[in-house]
Coordinates of C-alpha atoms in Angstrom, one line a residue:
Chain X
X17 CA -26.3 -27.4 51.1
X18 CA -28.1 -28.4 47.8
X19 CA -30.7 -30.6 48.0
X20 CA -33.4 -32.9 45.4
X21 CA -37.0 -33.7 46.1
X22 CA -38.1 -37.0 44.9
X23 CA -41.2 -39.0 44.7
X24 CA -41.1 -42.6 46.8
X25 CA -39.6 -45.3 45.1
X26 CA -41.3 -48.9 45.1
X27 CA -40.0 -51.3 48.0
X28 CA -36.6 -52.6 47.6
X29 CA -35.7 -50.8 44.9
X30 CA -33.2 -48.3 43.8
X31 CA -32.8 -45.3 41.4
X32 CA -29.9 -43.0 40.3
X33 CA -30.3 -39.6 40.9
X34 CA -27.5 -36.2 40.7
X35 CA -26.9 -34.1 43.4
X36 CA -24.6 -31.1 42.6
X37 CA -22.3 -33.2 40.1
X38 CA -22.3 -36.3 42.3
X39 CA -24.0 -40.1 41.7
X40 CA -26.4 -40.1 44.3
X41 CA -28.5 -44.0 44.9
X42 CA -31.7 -43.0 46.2
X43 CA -33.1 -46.7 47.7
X44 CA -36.2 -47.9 49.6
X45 CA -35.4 -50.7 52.0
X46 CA -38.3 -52.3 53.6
X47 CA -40.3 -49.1 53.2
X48 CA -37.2 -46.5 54.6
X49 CA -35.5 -44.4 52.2
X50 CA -31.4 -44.1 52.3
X51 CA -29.3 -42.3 50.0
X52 CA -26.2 -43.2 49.3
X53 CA -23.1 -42.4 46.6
X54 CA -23.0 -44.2 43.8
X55 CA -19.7 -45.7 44.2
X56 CA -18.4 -49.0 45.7
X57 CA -15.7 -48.2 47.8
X58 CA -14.1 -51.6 47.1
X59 CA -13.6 -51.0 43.4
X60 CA -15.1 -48.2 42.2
X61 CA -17.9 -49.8 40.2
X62 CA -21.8 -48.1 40.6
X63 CA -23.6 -49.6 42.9
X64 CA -26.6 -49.1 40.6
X65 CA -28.8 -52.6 40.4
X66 CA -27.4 -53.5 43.7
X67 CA -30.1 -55.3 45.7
X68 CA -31.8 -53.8 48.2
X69 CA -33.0 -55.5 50.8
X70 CA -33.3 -55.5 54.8
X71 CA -31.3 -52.2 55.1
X72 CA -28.1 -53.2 53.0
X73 CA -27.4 -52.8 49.4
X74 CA -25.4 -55.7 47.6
X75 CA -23.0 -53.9 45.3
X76 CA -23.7 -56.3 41.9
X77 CA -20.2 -56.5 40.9
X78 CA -18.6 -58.6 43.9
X79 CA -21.7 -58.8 46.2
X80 CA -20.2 -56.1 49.0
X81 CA -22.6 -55.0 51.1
X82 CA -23.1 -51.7 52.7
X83 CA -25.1 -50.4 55.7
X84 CA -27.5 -48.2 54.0
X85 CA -28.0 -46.1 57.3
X86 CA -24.3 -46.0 58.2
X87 CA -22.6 -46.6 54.9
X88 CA -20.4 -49.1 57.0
X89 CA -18.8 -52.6 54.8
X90 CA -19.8 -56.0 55.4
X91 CA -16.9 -58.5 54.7
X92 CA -13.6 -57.9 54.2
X93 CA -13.0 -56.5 50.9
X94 CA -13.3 -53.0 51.4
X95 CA -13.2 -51.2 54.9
X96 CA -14.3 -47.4 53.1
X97 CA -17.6 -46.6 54.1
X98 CA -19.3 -45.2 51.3
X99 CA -20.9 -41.7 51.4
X100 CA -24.4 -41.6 53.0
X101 CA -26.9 -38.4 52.0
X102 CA -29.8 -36.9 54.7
X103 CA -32.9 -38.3 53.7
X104 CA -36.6 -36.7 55.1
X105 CA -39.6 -37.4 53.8
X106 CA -42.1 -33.7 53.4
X107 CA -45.6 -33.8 52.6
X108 CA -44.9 -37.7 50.7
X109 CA -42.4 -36.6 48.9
X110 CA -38.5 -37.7 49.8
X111 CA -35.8 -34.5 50.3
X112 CA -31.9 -35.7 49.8
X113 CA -29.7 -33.3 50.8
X114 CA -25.6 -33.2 51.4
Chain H
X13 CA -23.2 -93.1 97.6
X14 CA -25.3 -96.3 96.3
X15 CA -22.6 -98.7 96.1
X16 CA -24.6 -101.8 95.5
X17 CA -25.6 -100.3 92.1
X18 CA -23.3 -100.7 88.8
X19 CA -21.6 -98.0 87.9
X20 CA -24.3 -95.5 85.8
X21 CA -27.0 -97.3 87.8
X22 CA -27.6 -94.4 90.2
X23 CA -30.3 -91.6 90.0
X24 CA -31.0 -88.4 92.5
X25 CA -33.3 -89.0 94.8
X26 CA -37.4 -89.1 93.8
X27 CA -39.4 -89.8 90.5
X28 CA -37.5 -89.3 87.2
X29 CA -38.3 -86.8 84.5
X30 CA -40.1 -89.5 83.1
X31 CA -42.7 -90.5 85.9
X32 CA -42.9 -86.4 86.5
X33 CA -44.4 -86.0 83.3
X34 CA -46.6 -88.5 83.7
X35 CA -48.7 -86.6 86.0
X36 CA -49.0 -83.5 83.2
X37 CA -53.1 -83.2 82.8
X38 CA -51.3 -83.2 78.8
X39 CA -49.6 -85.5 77.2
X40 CA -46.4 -85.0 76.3
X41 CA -44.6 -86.6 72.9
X42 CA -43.9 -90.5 73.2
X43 CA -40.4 -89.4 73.2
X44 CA -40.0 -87.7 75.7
X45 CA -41.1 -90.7 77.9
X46 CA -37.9 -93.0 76.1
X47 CA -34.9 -93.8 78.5
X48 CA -31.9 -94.2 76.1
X49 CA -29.1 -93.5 78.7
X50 CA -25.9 -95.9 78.6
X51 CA -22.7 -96.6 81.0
X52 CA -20.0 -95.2 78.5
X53 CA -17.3 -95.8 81.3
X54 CA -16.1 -93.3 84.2
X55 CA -12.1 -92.6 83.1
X56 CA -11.2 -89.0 83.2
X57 CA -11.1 -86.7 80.1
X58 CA -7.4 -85.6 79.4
X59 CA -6.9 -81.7 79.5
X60 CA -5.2 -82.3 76.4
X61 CA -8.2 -83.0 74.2
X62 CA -9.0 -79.1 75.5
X63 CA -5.8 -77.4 75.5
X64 CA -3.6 -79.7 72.7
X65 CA -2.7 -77.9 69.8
X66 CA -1.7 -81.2 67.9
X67 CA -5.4 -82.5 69.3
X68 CA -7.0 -79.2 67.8
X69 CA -5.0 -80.4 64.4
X70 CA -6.4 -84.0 64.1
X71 CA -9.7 -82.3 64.7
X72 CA -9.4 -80.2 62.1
X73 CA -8.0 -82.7 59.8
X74 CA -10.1 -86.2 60.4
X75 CA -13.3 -85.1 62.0
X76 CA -14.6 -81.3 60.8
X77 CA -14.2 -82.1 57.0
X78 CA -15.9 -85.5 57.9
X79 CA -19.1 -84.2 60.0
X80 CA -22.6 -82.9 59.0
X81 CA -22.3 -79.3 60.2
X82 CA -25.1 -76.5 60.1
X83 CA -24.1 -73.6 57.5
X84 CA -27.4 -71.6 57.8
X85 CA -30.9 -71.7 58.3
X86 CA -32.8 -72.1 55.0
X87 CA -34.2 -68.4 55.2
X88 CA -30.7 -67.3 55.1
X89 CA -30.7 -67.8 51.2
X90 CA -34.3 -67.6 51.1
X91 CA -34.4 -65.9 47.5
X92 CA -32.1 -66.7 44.2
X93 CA -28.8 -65.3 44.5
X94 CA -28.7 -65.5 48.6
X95 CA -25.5 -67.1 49.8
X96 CA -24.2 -67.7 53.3
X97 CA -20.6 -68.1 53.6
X98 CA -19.7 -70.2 56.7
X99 CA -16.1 -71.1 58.2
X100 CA -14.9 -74.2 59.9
X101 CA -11.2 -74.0 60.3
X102 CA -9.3 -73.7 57.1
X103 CA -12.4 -74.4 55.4
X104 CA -14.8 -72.2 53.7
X105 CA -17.9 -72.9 51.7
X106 CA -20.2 -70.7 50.2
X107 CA -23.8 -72.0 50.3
X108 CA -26.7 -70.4 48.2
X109 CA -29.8 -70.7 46.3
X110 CA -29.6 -71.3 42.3
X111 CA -32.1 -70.1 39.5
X112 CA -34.0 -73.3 40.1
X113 CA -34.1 -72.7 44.0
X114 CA -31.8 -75.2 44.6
X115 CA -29.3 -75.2 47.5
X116 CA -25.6 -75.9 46.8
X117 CA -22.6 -75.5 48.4
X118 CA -19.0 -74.5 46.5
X119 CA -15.9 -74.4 48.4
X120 CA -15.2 -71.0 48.4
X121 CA -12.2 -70.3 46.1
X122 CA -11.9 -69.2 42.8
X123 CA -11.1 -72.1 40.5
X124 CA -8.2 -69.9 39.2
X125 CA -5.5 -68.9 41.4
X126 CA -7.5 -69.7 44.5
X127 CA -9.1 -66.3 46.0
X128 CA -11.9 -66.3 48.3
X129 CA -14.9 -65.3 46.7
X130 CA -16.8 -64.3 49.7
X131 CA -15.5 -62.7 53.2
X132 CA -15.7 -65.2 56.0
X133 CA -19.1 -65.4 57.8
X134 CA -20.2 -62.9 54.8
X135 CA -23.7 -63.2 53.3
X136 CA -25.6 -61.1 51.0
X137 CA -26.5 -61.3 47.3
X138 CA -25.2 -61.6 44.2
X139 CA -26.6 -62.9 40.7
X140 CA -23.2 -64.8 40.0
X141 CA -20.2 -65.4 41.7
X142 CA -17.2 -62.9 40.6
X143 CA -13.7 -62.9 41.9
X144 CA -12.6 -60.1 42.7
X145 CA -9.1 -60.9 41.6
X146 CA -9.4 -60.8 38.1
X147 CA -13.2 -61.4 36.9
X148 CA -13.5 -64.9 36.6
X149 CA -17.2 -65.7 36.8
X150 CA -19.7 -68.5 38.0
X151 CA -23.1 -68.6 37.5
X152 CA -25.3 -69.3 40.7
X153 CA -25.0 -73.3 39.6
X154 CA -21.4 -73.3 39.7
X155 CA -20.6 -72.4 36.1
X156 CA -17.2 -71.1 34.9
X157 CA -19.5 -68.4 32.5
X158 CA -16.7 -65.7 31.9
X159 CA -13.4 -66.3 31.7
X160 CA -11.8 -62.8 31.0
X161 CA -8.4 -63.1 28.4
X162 CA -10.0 -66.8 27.6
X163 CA -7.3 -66.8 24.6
X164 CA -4.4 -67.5 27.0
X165 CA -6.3 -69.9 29.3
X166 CA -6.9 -72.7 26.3
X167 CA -6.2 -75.5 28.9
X168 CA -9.3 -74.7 31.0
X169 CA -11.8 -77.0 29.2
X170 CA -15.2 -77.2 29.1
X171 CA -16.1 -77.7 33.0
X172 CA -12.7 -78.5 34.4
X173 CA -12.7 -75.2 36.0
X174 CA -16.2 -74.7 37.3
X175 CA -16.8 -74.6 41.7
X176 CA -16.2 -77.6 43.4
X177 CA -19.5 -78.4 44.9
X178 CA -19.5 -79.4 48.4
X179 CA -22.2 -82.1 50.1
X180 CA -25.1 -79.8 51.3
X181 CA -28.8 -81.0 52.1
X182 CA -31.6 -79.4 54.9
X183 CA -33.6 -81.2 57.5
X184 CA -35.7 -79.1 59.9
X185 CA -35.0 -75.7 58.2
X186 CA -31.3 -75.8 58.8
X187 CA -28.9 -76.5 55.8
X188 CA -26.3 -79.0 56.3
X189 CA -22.4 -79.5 54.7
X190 CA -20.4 -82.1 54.8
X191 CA -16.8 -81.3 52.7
X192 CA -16.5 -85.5 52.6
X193 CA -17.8 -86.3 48.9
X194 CA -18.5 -90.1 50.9
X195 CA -20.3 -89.1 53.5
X196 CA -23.0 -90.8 54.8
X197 CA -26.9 -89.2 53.8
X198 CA -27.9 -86.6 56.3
X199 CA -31.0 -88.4 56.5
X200 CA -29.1 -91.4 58.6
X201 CA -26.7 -89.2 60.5
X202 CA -29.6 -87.8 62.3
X203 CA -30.6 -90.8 63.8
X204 CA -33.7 -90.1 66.0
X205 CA -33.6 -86.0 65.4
X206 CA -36.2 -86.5 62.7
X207 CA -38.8 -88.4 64.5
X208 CA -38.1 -87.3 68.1
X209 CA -38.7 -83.9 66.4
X210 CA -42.2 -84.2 64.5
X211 CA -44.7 -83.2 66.8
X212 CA -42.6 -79.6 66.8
X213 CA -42.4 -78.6 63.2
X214 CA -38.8 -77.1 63.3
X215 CA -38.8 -76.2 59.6
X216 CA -41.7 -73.7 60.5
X217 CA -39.6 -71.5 62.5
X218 CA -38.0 -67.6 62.2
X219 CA -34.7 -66.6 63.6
X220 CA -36.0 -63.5 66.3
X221 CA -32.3 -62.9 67.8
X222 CA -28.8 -64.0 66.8
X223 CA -26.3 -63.5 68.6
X224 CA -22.3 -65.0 68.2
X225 CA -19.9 -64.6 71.0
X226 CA -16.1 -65.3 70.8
X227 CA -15.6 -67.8 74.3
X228 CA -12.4 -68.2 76.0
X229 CA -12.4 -72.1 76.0
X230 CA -12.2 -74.9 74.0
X231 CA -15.1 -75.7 71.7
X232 CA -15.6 -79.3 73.2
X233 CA -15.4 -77.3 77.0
X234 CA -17.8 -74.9 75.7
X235 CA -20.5 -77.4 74.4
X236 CA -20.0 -79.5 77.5
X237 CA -21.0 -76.4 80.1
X238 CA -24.4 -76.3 78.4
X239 CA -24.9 -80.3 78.0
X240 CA -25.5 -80.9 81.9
X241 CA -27.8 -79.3 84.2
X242 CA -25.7 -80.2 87.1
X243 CA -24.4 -77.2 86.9
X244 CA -27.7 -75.2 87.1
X245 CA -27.9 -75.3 91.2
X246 CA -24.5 -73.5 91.7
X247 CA -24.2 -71.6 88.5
X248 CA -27.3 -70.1 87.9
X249 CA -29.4 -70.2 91.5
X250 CA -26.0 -69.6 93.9
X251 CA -26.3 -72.7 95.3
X252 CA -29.7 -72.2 97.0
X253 CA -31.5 -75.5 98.3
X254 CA -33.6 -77.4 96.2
X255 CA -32.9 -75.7 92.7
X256 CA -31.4 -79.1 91.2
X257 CA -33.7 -79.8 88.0
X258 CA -35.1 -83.1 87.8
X259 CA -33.4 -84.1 84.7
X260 CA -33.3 -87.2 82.3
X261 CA -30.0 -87.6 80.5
X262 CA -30.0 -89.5 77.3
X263 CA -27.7 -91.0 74.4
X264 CA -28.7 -91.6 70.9
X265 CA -26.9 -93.4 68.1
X266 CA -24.4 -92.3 66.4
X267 CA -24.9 -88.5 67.0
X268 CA -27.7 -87.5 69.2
X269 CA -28.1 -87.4 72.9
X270 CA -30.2 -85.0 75.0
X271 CA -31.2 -83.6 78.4
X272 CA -34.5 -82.9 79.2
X273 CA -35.5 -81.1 82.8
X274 CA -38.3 -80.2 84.0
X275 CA -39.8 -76.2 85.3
X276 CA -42.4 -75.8 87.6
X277 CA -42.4 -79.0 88.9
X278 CA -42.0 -80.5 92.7
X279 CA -38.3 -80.8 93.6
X280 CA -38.8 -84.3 95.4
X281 CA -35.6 -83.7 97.7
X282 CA -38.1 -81.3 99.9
X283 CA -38.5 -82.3 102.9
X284 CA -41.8 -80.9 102.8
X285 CA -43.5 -80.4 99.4
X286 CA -45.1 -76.8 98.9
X287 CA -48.6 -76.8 98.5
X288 CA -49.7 -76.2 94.3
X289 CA -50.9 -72.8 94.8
X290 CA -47.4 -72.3 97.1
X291 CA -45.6 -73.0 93.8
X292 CA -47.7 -71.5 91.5
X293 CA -46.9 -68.9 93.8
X294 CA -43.1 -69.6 93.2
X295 CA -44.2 -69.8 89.5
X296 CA -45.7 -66.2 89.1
X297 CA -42.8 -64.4 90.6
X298 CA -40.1 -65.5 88.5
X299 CA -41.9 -64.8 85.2
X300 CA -45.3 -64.0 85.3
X301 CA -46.3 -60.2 85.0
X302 CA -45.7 -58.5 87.9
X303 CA -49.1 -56.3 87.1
X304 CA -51.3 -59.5 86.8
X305 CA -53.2 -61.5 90.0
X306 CA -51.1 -64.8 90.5
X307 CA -53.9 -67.6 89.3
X308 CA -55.6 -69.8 91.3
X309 CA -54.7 -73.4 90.9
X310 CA -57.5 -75.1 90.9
X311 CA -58.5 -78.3 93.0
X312 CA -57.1 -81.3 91.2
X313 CA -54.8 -79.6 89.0
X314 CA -51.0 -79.0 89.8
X315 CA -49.2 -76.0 89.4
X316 CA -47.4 -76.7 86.3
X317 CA -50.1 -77.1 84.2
X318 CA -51.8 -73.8 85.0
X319 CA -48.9 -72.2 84.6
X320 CA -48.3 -74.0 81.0
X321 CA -51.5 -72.5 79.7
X322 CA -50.6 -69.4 81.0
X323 CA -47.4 -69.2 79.0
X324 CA -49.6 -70.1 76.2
X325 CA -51.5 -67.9 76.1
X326 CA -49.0 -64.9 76.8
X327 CA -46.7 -65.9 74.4
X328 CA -49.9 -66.6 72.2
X329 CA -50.8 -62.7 72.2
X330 CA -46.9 -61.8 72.1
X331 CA -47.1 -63.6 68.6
X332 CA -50.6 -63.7 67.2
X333 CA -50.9 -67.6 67.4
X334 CA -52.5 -70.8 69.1
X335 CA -50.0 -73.1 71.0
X336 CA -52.6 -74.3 73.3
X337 CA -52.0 -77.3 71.4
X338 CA -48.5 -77.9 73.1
X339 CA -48.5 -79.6 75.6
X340 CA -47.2 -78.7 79.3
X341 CA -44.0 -80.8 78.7
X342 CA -43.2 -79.1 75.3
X343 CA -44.4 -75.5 76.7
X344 CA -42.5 -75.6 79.3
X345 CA -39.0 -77.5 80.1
X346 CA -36.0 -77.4 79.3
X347 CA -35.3 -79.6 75.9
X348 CA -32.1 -79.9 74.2
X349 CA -30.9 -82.4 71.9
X350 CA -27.6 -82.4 70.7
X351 CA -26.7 -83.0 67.3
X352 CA -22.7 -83.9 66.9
X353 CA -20.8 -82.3 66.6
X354 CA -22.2 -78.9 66.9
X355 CA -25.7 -78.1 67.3
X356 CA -28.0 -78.0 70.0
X357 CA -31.6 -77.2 69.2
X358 CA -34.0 -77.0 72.2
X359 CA -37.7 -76.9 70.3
X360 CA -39.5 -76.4 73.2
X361 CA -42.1 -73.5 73.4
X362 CA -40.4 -71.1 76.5
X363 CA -36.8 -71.9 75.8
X364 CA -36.2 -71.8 71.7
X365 CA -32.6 -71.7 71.8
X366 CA -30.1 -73.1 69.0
X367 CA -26.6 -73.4 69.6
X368 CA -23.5 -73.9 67.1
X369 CA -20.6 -74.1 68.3
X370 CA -17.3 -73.3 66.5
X371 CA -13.3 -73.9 67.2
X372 CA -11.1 -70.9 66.7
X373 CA -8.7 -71.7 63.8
X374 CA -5.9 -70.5 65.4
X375 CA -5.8 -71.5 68.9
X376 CA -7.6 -74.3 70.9
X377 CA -8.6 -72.3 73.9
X378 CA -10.9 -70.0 72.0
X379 CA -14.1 -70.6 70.3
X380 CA -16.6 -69.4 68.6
X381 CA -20.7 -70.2 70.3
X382 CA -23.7 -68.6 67.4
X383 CA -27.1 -67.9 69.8
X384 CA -30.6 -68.0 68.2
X385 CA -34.0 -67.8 69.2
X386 CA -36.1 -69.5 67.1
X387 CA -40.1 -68.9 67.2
X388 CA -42.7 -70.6 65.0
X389 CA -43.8 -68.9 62.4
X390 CA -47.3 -67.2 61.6
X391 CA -49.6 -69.7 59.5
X392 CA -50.2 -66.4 57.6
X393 CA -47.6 -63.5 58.0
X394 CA -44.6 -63.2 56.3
X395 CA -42.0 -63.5 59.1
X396 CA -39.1 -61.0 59.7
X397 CA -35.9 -61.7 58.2
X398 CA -32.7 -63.0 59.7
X399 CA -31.8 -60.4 61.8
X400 CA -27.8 -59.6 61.4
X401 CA -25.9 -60.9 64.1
X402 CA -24.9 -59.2 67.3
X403 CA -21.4 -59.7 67.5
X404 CA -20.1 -60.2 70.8
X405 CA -16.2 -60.6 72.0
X406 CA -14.7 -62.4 75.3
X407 CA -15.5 -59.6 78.1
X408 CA -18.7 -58.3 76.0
X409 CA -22.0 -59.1 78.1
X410 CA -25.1 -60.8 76.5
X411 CA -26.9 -58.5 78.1
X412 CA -25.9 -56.3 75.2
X413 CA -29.0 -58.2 73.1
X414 CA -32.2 -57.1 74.1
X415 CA -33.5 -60.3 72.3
X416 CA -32.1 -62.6 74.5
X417 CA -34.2 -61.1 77.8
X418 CA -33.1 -62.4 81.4
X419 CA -31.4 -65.0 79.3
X420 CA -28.1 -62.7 78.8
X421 CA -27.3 -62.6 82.0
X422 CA -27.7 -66.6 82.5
X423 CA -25.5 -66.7 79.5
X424 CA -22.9 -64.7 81.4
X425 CA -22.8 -66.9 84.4
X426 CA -22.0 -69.7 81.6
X427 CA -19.4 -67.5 80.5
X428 CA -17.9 -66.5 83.3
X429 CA -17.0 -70.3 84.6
X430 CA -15.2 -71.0 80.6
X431 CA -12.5 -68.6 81.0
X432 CA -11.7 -70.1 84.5
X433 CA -12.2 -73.9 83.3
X434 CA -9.4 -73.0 80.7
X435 CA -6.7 -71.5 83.5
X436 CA -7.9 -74.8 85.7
X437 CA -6.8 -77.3 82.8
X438 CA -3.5 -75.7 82.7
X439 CA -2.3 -75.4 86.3
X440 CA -4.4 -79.0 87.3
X441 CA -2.4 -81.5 89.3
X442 CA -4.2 -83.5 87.7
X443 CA -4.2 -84.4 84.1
X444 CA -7.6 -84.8 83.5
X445 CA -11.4 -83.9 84.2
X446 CA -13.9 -86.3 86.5
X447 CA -17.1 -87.1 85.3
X448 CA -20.9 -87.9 86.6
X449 CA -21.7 -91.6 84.9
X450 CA -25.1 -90.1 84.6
X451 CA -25.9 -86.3 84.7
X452 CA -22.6 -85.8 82.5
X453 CA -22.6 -88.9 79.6
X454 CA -23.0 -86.6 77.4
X455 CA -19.8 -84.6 77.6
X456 CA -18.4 -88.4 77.4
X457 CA -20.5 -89.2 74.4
X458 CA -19.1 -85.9 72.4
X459 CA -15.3 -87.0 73.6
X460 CA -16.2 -90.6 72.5
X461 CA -17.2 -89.4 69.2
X462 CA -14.4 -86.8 68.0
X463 CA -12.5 -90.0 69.8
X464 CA -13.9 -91.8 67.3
X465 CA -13.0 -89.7 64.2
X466 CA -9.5 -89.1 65.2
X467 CA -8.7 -92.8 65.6
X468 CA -10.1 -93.0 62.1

């Protein structure tokens, strides 16, 4: 298990971060952090500059949302959930690890 | 039986909802006092507007592109780039909020070989529209703005190919379509809604709970089981004595109509009336805290009215506001207006219900029924956003949504009746439903109305 220690992010917003070779989207949703692959399932594009908001991120290509909790689709154009990371926060600062 | 009267003539027994409100130490909005019911005959409703595939068709063809319908509430694309996709049929419109926070409405296809842009019943964000097909792009107004491989596409011309906007406009916090380019404003299909609504301040409410629930009966059948409250003695209180709300029942042109009981009042059938602290008594059990000291009523005051403020004042602290300026009417009954041919929005204080109602595509005895509770908004705090909804199939329970309280199980003994009125329509001897003239005009009113389209 590797794992990357990260300072909070503003609310609603998103940042790009590596975790043992893979994309990883570190994202604060209403004041939760989620971490989630870097990947849309639906076509492979990052999902980097998504918008983040009330728990889903919007990928910015075709607007797919994902669960950020669950990495479970909205809609219909993918059914692949996409990769979700543990997230704890310690002493303020955020822990991702696979 | 009163067979000297005319036929829609008769009443139950007692005062009206009118004269009952009367004696309310508040008082309630003028129009809640109007009478607006009218005889609209007393033939039976064929099964086959229900059960009729072909009727299902002419629905979908003459009267669902022609009607105002409710896509979303405006906080649904509260921000630029927010769209709601919403479904009627074969149709499919994508409604969102431009640069310019604008709403507009496009049909949802891609102007170039005719792909969806957007799942059904999808929302989310986006800062333009892309197919996913092969890249074509639209800016949030509509825009063709890339068209990938443009050298081979030289017939597509300046803005021949941009979204075909579809006829969207708000009143009350809800955004309206209407897929016919000559439809009338919105402004004059709501008839009354708008003033009958302006002591309530719809616009200034939250979505709390949404819930949508696949129904086993035909859309029309499935409006028509919440449009009476006829039904509220045997459904909902097992037939027990006295439980029939004292109800007024009333029709609006072209597209409104409305019921309006009454809680906590005297049932006048009693032979003998409880006493006001007896059915503040009566009151207290079946909501108020079962911790708290049932109130005193006190001389000169009924029942009701104590119990308004005290509903008040707990759903006061529940959401951090004042409604002491409702009044007991509004606090407390039962109001729902109807807007055709799919919306029913009860703005009262205790019961903050809105209904859509949807046909399944596919098959006539299936539908599709959207929940919400609606609560007024804090002057001051941002409110929550829309939550996502709970979806809910045929044998799931509402009692699944902890935001609908004892509600979800009222909701079920709704239910429960659909999936039997649809096996009744097919095995009746007889070919088509009975009527009340009064407590049930409105189920006529909705069948007078698609009537109308269809014939169109």
């Amino acid at each position: 298990m590797s794992e990357i220690i990260h300072e909070p992010l503003a609310l609603n917003s998103s940042e790009v971060l590596e975790l043992e070779g893979e994309s990883v989207l570190l994202c604060n949703s209403g004041g939760s952090h989620f971490a989630i692959r870097n990947q849309c399932t639906h076509q492979n594009s990052p999902l980097a500059g998504g918008r983040v908001r009330n728990g889903f991120i919007s990928c910015p290509l075709h607007g797919v949302r994902f669960d950020l909790s669950t990495g479970e689709p909205r809609g219909t154009l993918t059914r692949v959930p996409v990769k979700t990371y543990g997230v704890r926060d310690e002493d303020g600062m955020i822990v991702i690890s696979n | 039986m009163s067979e000297k009267l005319s036929p829609g003539e008769a009443r139950a027994p007692g005062h009206s909802y009118q004269e009952a409100i009367k004696k309310d130490a508040s008082e309630p909005p003028a129009s809640f006092l109007t009478e607006s019911y009218e005889f609209l005959g007393d033939a039976d409703i064929p099964y086959a507007n229900y059960t009729s595939k072909d009727y299902a068709d002419a629905e979908f063809e003459k009267m669902w592109p022609k009607v105002w319908q409710m896509a979303c509430r405006e906080e649904h694309i509260a921000e630029t780039g927010d769209y709601q996709v919403y479904d009627i049929g074969e149709l499919s419109v994508i409604v969102t909020r431009t640069e310019s926070m604008q709403i507009k409405a496009y049909y949802n296809a891609c102007m170039h070989r005719g792909t969806a842009l957007k799942s059904p019943g999808d929302n989310g964000f986006c800062e333009s529209f892309r197919c996913p097909f092969h890249g074509w792009v639209y800016s949030l107004e509509g825009e063709l703005i890339d068209l990938p491989e443009d050298w081979d596409f030289p017939h597509v011309k300046g803005d021949s190919h941009n979204l075909r906007e579809v006829l969207v406009d708000t009143w009350g916090g809800f955004v309206f379509v209407n897929f016919d380019p000559n439809a009338e404003a919105l402004s004059e299909y709501l008839g009354v809604l708008p003033e009958h609504f302006k002591d309530f301040n719809i616009d200034d409410r939250y979505i709390e709970t949404h819930v949508c629930k696949r129904l086993p009966v035909n859309w029309k059948a499935a409006e028509e089981a919440f449009m009476e409250a006829y039904h509220v003695k045997e459904t909902h209180a097992g037939g027990a004595e006295f439980s029939e709300p004292v109800t007024t029942y009333d029709v609006f042109p072209e597209n409104v109509n409305r019921f309006i009981h009454t809680v906590g009042s005297l049932n006048p059938r009693m032979p003998k009336a409880p006493s006001q602290q007896e059915l503040m008594q009566m009151l207290w059990g079946r909501r108020g805290p079962a911790d708290g000291t049932c109130p005193v009523v006190p001389e000169g005051m009924t029942a009701r009215d104590v119990y308004a403020r005290v509903v008040q004042q707990q759903l006061g602290a529940s959401y951090d506001q004042d409604f002491s300026g409702y009044s007991t009417a509004q606090t407390l009954d039962s109001i729902e207006y109807f807007l055709f041919p799919n919306l029913f929005i009860f703005p009262g204080l205790t019961l903050p219900m809105v209904y859509r109602f949807r046909p399944d595509k596919d098959d006539p005895d299936y539908s599709y029924f959207d929940l919400y509770f609606l609560r007024p908004k804090h002057p001051e705090k941002q409110p929550p956003p829309p939550p996502e909804p709970l979806m809910l199939d045929i044998e799931d329970s509402y009692t699944q949504s902890e935001g609908l309280g004892f509600l979800g199980a009222v909701y079920d003994q709704d239910t429960d009746n659909m999936a039997a009125q649809t096996r009744g329509f097919k095995t009746s001897a007889k070919s088509g439903q009975a009527l009340g003239n009064y407590q049930e005009v409105r189920a006529r009113h909705l069948q007078q109305r698609v009537g109308d389209y269809l014939k169109k």
